[in-house]
PDB file of C-alpha atoms in Angstrom:
ATOM      1  CA  UNK A  21      46.826   3.114  13.603  1.00 32.00           C
ATOM      2  CA  UNK A  22      44.618   0.239  14.767  1.00 37.00           C
ATOM      3  CA  UNK A  23      41.689   1.501  16.858  1.00 38.00           C
ATOM      4  CA  UNK A  24      40.405  -1.894  17.952  1.00 43.00           C
ATOM      5  CA  UNK A  25      41.551  -5.415  17.524  1.00 44.00           C
ATOM      6  CA  UNK A  26      39.500  -8.425  18.495  1.00 47.00           C
ATOM      7  CA  UNK A  27      37.818 -11.478  17.047  1.00 54.00           C
ATOM      8  CA  UNK A  28      40.611 -11.434  14.475  1.00 77.00           C
ATOM      9  CA  UNK A  29      39.524  -8.039  13.110  1.00 90.00           C
ATOM     10  CA  UNK A  30      41.390  -4.767  12.853  1.00 93.00           C
ATOM     11  CA  UNK A  31      39.016  -1.792  12.929  1.00 95.00           C
ATOM     12  CA  UNK A  32      40.576   1.475  11.759  1.00 96.00           C
ATOM     13  CA  UNK A  33      39.421   4.919  10.795  1.00 98.00           C
ATOM     14  CA  UNK A  34      38.674   4.711   7.063  1.00 98.00           C
ATOM     15  CA  UNK A  35      41.590   5.672   4.824  1.00 97.00           C
ATOM     16  CA  UNK A  36      41.556   6.487   1.113  1.00 96.00           C
ATOM     17  CA  UNK A  37      42.849   3.127  -0.206  1.00 96.00           C
ATOM     18  CA  UNK A  38      40.123   1.253   1.702  1.00 97.00           C
ATOM     19  CA  UNK A  39      37.466   3.750   0.576  1.00 96.00           C
ATOM     20  CA  UNK A  40      38.523   3.326  -3.075  1.00 94.00           C
ATOM     21  CA  UNK A  41      38.289  -0.449  -2.739  1.00 95.00           C
ATOM     22  CA  UNK A  42      34.848  -0.319  -1.095  1.00 95.00           C
ATOM     23  CA  UNK A  43      33.259   1.917  -3.760  1.00 94.00           C
ATOM     24  CA  UNK A  44      34.147  -0.760  -6.303  1.00 93.00           C
ATOM     25  CA  UNK A  45      32.455  -3.625  -4.447  1.00 94.00           C
ATOM     26  CA  UNK A  46      29.534  -5.088  -6.387  1.00 93.00           C
ATOM     27  CA  UNK A  47      26.758  -7.101  -4.761  1.00 93.00           C
ATOM     28  CA  UNK A  48      24.669  -9.557  -6.776  1.00 92.00           C
ATOM     29  CA  UNK A  49      20.878  -9.147  -7.126  1.00 92.00           C
ATOM     30  CA  UNK A  50      18.802  -8.639  -5.099  1.00 91.00           C
ATOM     31  CA  UNK A  51      21.487  -6.903  -3.000  1.00 91.00           C
ATOM     32  CA  UNK A  52      22.550  -4.361  -5.667  1.00 86.00           C
ATOM     33  CA  UNK A  53      20.971  -1.680  -3.463  1.00 83.00           C
ATOM     34  CA  UNK A  54      24.196  -1.846  -1.436  1.00 87.00           C
ATOM     35  CA  UNK A  55      26.457  -1.036  -4.399  1.00 88.00           C
ATOM     36  CA  UNK A  56      28.005   2.405  -4.246  1.00 83.00           C
ATOM     37  CA  UNK A  57      27.087   4.830  -6.994  1.00 67.00           C
ATOM     38  CA  UNK A  58      28.493   4.807 -10.519  1.00 62.00           C
ATOM     39  CA  UNK A  59      32.082   5.842 -11.261  1.00 56.00           C
ATOM     40  CA  UNK A  60      30.907   9.401 -11.978  1.00 59.00           C
ATOM     41  CA  UNK A  61      29.866   9.672  -8.318  1.00 72.00           C
ATOM     42  CA  UNK A  62      32.844   7.772  -6.879  1.00 81.00           C
ATOM     43  CA  UNK A  63      34.510  10.957  -5.611  1.00 87.00           C
ATOM     44  CA  UNK A  64      31.351  11.818  -3.626  1.00 89.00           C
ATOM     45  CA  UNK A  65      31.178   8.310  -2.153  1.00 91.00           C
ATOM     46  CA  UNK A  66      34.863   8.363  -1.225  1.00 93.00           C
ATOM     47  CA  UNK A  67      34.425  11.769   0.417  1.00 94.00           C
ATOM     48  CA  UNK A  68      31.589  10.391   2.571  1.00 94.00           C
ATOM     49  CA  UNK A  69      33.608   7.299   3.501  1.00 96.00           C
ATOM     50  CA  UNK A  70      36.423   9.599   4.666  1.00 97.00           C
ATOM     51  CA  UNK A  71      34.232  11.940   6.774  1.00 97.00           C
ATOM     52  CA  UNK A  72      35.275  10.414  10.112  1.00 96.00           C
ATOM     53  CA  UNK A  73      32.179   8.278  10.758  1.00 96.00           C
ATOM     54  CA  UNK A  74      33.376   5.259   8.735  1.00 98.00           C
ATOM     55  CA  UNK A  75      35.813   2.583   9.838  1.00 98.00           C
ATOM     56  CA  UNK A  76      37.407  -0.084   7.677  1.00 98.00           C
ATOM     57  CA  UNK A  77      37.618  -3.650   8.940  1.00 97.00           C
ATOM     58  CA  UNK A  78      40.478  -5.938   8.003  1.00 95.00           C
ATOM     59  CA  UNK A  79      40.979  -9.600   8.801  1.00 91.00           C
ATOM     60  CA  UNK A  80      43.954 -10.539  10.975  1.00 83.00           C
ATOM     61  CA  UNK A  81      46.112 -11.030   7.869  1.00 85.00           C
ATOM     62  CA  UNK A  82      45.252  -7.502   6.658  1.00 89.00           C
ATOM     63  CA  UNK A  83      42.690  -8.095   3.874  1.00 94.00           C
ATOM     64  CA  UNK A  84      39.829  -5.575   3.814  1.00 97.00           C
ATOM     65  CA  UNK A  85      36.626  -7.437   4.688  1.00 96.00           C
ATOM     66  CA  UNK A  86      34.103  -4.726   5.520  1.00 97.00           C
ATOM     67  CA  UNK A  87      33.237  -1.435   7.122  1.00 98.00           C
ATOM     68  CA  UNK A  88      31.143   0.165   9.851  1.00 98.00           C
ATOM     69  CA  UNK A  89      29.683   3.627  10.131  1.00 97.00           C
ATOM     70  CA  UNK A  90      28.128   5.252  13.148  1.00 97.00           C
ATOM     71  CA  UNK A  91      25.737   8.150  13.592  1.00 96.00           C
ATOM     72  CA  UNK A  92      23.844  10.046  10.912  1.00 94.00           C
ATOM     73  CA  UNK A  93      25.487   8.289   7.954  1.00 94.00           C
ATOM     74  CA  UNK A  94      23.874   5.058   9.196  1.00 96.00           C
ATOM     75  CA  UNK A  95      20.409   6.633   8.937  1.00 95.00           C
ATOM     76  CA  UNK A  96      18.005   6.559   5.967  1.00 91.00           C
ATOM     77  CA  UNK A  97      16.448   9.718   4.491  1.00 86.00           C
ATOM     78  CA  UNK A  98      12.747   9.130   5.127  1.00 86.00           C
ATOM     79  CA  UNK A  99      13.463   7.865   8.628  1.00 87.00           C
ATOM     80  CA  UNK A 100      15.287  11.138   9.314  1.00 89.00           C
ATOM     81  CA  UNK A 101      12.445  13.189   7.818  1.00 89.00           C
ATOM     82  CA  UNK A 102       9.900  11.252   9.886  1.00 87.00           C
ATOM     83  CA  UNK A 103      11.820  11.977  13.098  1.00 90.00           C
ATOM     84  CA  UNK A 104      12.506   8.296  13.822  1.00 90.00           C
ATOM     85  CA  UNK A 105      16.098   8.946  14.899  1.00 91.00           C
ATOM     86  CA  UNK A 106      15.551  11.926  17.204  1.00 90.00           C
ATOM     87  CA  UNK A 107      15.219  10.249  20.595  1.00 86.00           C
ATOM     88  CA  UNK A 108      18.994  10.072  21.124  1.00 84.00           C
ATOM     89  CA  UNK A 109      18.805   6.820  23.102  1.00 87.00           C
ATOM     90  CA  UNK A 110      20.692   4.666  20.595  1.00 95.00           C
ATOM     91  CA  UNK A 111      23.765   4.888  18.395  1.00 97.00           C
ATOM     92  CA  UNK A 112      22.950   4.230  14.748  1.00 97.00           C
ATOM     93  CA  UNK A 113      25.185   1.615  13.160  1.00 98.00           C
ATOM     94  CA  UNK A 114      25.650   0.790   9.498  1.00 97.00           C
ATOM     95  CA  UNK A 115      27.800  -1.953   8.087  1.00 97.00           C
ATOM     96  CA  UNK A 116      28.937  -3.648   4.944  1.00 96.00           C
ATOM     97  CA  UNK A 117      30.656  -6.977   4.485  1.00 96.00           C
ATOM     98  CA  UNK A 118      32.711  -7.583   1.329  1.00 96.00           C
ATOM     99  CA  UNK A 119      30.361  -9.127  -1.262  1.00 96.00           C
ATOM    100  CA  UNK A 120      32.209 -12.438  -1.603  1.00 95.00           C
ATOM    101  CA  UNK A 121      31.958 -12.976   2.174  1.00 94.00           C
ATOM    102  CA  UNK A 122      28.194 -12.493   2.523  1.00 93.00           C
ATOM    103  CA  UNK A 123      25.894 -15.429   3.168  1.00 90.00           C
ATOM    104  CA  UNK A 124      28.689 -17.582   4.607  1.00 90.00           C
ATOM    105  CA  UNK A 125      28.019 -17.262   8.339  1.00 90.00           C
ATOM    106  CA  UNK A 126      30.498 -14.436   9.003  1.00 90.00           C
ATOM    107  CA  UNK A 127      27.882 -11.793   9.770  1.00 93.00           C
ATOM    108  CA  UNK A 128      27.228 -12.293  13.481  1.00 94.00           C
ATOM    109  CA  UNK A 129      30.887 -12.188  14.575  1.00 93.00           C
ATOM    110  CA  UNK A 130      31.444  -9.213  12.268  1.00 95.00           C
ATOM    111  CA  UNK A 131      28.441  -7.270  13.631  1.00 96.00           C
ATOM    112  CA  UNK A 132      29.307  -8.052  17.256  1.00 95.00           C
ATOM    113  CA  UNK A 133      32.865  -6.790  16.690  1.00 94.00           C
ATOM    114  CA  UNK A 134      31.465  -3.494  15.368  1.00 96.00           C
ATOM    115  CA  UNK A 135      29.126  -3.191  18.343  1.00 96.00           C
ATOM    116  CA  UNK A 136      31.952  -3.911  20.801  1.00 94.00           C
ATOM    117  CA  UNK A 137      34.113  -1.311  19.055  1.00 95.00           C
ATOM    118  CA  UNK A 138      31.301   1.272  19.338  1.00 96.00           C
ATOM    119  CA  UNK A 139      30.710   0.434  23.014  1.00 95.00           C
ATOM    120  CA  UNK A 140      34.382   1.184  23.673  1.00 94.00           C
ATOM    121  CA  UNK A 141      34.755   4.147  21.305  1.00 95.00           C
ATOM    122  CA  UNK A 142      31.414   5.946  21.733  1.00 95.00           C
ATOM    123  CA  UNK A 143      30.291   4.542  25.107  1.00 94.00           C
ATOM    124  CA  UNK A 144      27.229   3.204  23.260  1.00 94.00           C
ATOM    125  CA  UNK A 145      24.659   1.487  25.451  1.00 92.00           C
ATOM    126  CA  UNK A 146      22.063   0.733  22.770  1.00 95.00           C
ATOM    127  CA  UNK A 147      22.213   0.329  18.989  1.00 97.00           C
ATOM    128  CA  UNK A 148      19.775   1.083  16.202  1.00 97.00           C
ATOM    129  CA  UNK A 149      19.950   0.223  12.519  1.00 97.00           C
ATOM    130  CA  UNK A 150      17.908   0.542   9.369  1.00 96.00           C
ATOM    131  CA  UNK A 151      17.672  -2.422   7.008  1.00 96.00           C
ATOM    132  CA  UNK A 152      15.852  -2.988   3.733  1.00 95.00           C
ATOM    133  CA  UNK A 153      12.826  -5.166   4.538  1.00 96.00           C
ATOM    134  CA  UNK A 154      13.533  -7.561   1.638  1.00 95.00           C
ATOM    135  CA  UNK A 155      16.937  -8.417   3.139  1.00 95.00           C
ATOM    136  CA  UNK A 156      15.697 -11.323   5.237  1.00 95.00           C
ATOM    137  CA  UNK A 157      19.237 -12.649   5.625  1.00 94.00           C
ATOM    138  CA  UNK A 158      20.303  -9.432   7.391  1.00 96.00           C
ATOM    139  CA  UNK A 159      17.073  -9.160   9.405  1.00 97.00           C
ATOM    140  CA  UNK A 160      17.634 -12.685  10.727  1.00 96.00           C
ATOM    141  CA  UNK A 161      21.225 -11.812  11.657  1.00 96.00           C
ATOM    142  CA  UNK A 162      20.155  -8.657  13.475  1.00 97.00           C
ATOM    143  CA  UNK A 163      17.557 -10.598  15.464  1.00 97.00           C
ATOM    144  CA  UNK A 164      20.276 -13.091  16.496  1.00 96.00           C
ATOM    145  CA  UNK A 165      22.351 -10.123  17.697  1.00 95.00           C
ATOM    146  CA  UNK A 166      19.453  -8.934  19.890  1.00 95.00           C
ATOM    147  CA  UNK A 167      17.833  -6.299  17.689  1.00 97.00           C
ATOM    148  CA  UNK A 168      14.038  -5.963  17.764  1.00 96.00           C
ATOM    149  CA  UNK A 169      11.716  -4.279  15.271  1.00 96.00           C
ATOM    150  CA  UNK A 170      10.603  -0.754  16.210  1.00 93.00           C
ATOM    151  CA  UNK A 171       9.080   0.698  13.032  1.00 91.00           C
ATOM    152  CA  UNK A 172       8.944   0.355   9.299  1.00 94.00           C
ATOM    153  CA  UNK A 173       8.993   3.175   6.777  1.00 92.00           C
ATOM    154  CA  UNK A 174       9.167   3.637   3.024  1.00 92.00           C
ATOM    155  CA  UNK A 175      12.234   5.240   1.474  1.00 85.00           C
ATOM    156  CA  UNK A 176      11.712   6.988  -1.860  1.00 81.00           C
ATOM    157  CA  UNK A 177      14.752   6.984  -4.142  1.00 69.00           C
ATOM    158  CA  UNK A 178      14.067   8.463  -7.548  1.00 70.00           C
ATOM    159  CA  UNK A 179      11.211   6.509  -9.097  1.00 79.00           C
ATOM    160  CA  UNK A 180      11.420   3.572  -6.711  1.00 80.00           C
ATOM    161  CA  UNK A 181      10.164   2.980  -3.190  1.00 90.00           C
ATOM    162  CA  UNK A 182      11.618   0.536  -0.695  1.00 91.00           C
ATOM    163  CA  UNK A 183      10.435  -0.500   2.739  1.00 95.00           C
ATOM    164  CA  UNK A 184      12.970  -0.258   5.550  1.00 94.00           C
ATOM    165  CA  UNK A 185      12.824  -1.686   9.047  1.00 96.00           C
ATOM    166  CA  UNK A 186      14.121   0.255  12.018  1.00 96.00           C
ATOM    167  CA  UNK A 187      15.554  -2.153  14.593  1.00 97.00           C
ATOM    168  CA  UNK A 188      17.109  -1.510  17.997  1.00 96.00           C
ATOM    169  CA  UNK A 189      18.833  -3.430  20.772  1.00 95.00           C
ATOM    170  CA  UNK A 190      17.796  -3.177  24.410  1.00 87.00           C
ATOM    171  CA  UNK A 191      20.144  -1.298  26.719  1.00 73.00           C
ATOM    172  CA  UNK A 192      23.439  -3.150  27.241  1.00 61.00           C
ATOM    173  CA  UNK A 193      22.717  -3.475  30.968  1.00 50.00           C
ATOM    174  CA  UNK A 194      19.466  -5.273  30.106  1.00 54.00           C
ATOM    175  CA  UNK A 195      21.397  -7.758  27.915  1.00 51.00           C
ATOM    176  CA  UNK A 196      23.774  -8.829  30.708  1.00 42.00           C
TER     177      UNK A 196
END
């Protein structure tokens, strides 16, 4: 069942074949952070992708090109622990574009399609996202889409630390 169609995209509730394909996507350095976990953890990743907060995105001809998630799964651990997501004024959005499509100018149309879908599906009036600070390509895209920087925080994962930026859009009414 297609939940939204526009801009040449079909956005559907994530199904198992799409989830299995996504966990096998591999991003090149420095974007390896976005790779799903190793094969040993694939079942866990697939289970999360199928929890009802993830949506697959296919091009008009049917090829899987990305995904969106909304709500808590789009949040980052230390941001949650720091209470950065508690105000309830924005819908958290997460996204992933198929690795071979990144850096080619597809991002803005893709992101805007996910935001439009969430406006219609969740009655979202404002969006918030968390992005790794090193990912200047994504930060630039989010600024073009109207996101502004709210906070930064450090996420601890095992032995490594990474800075994340918390960005948010103004209310939809303010953007009109």
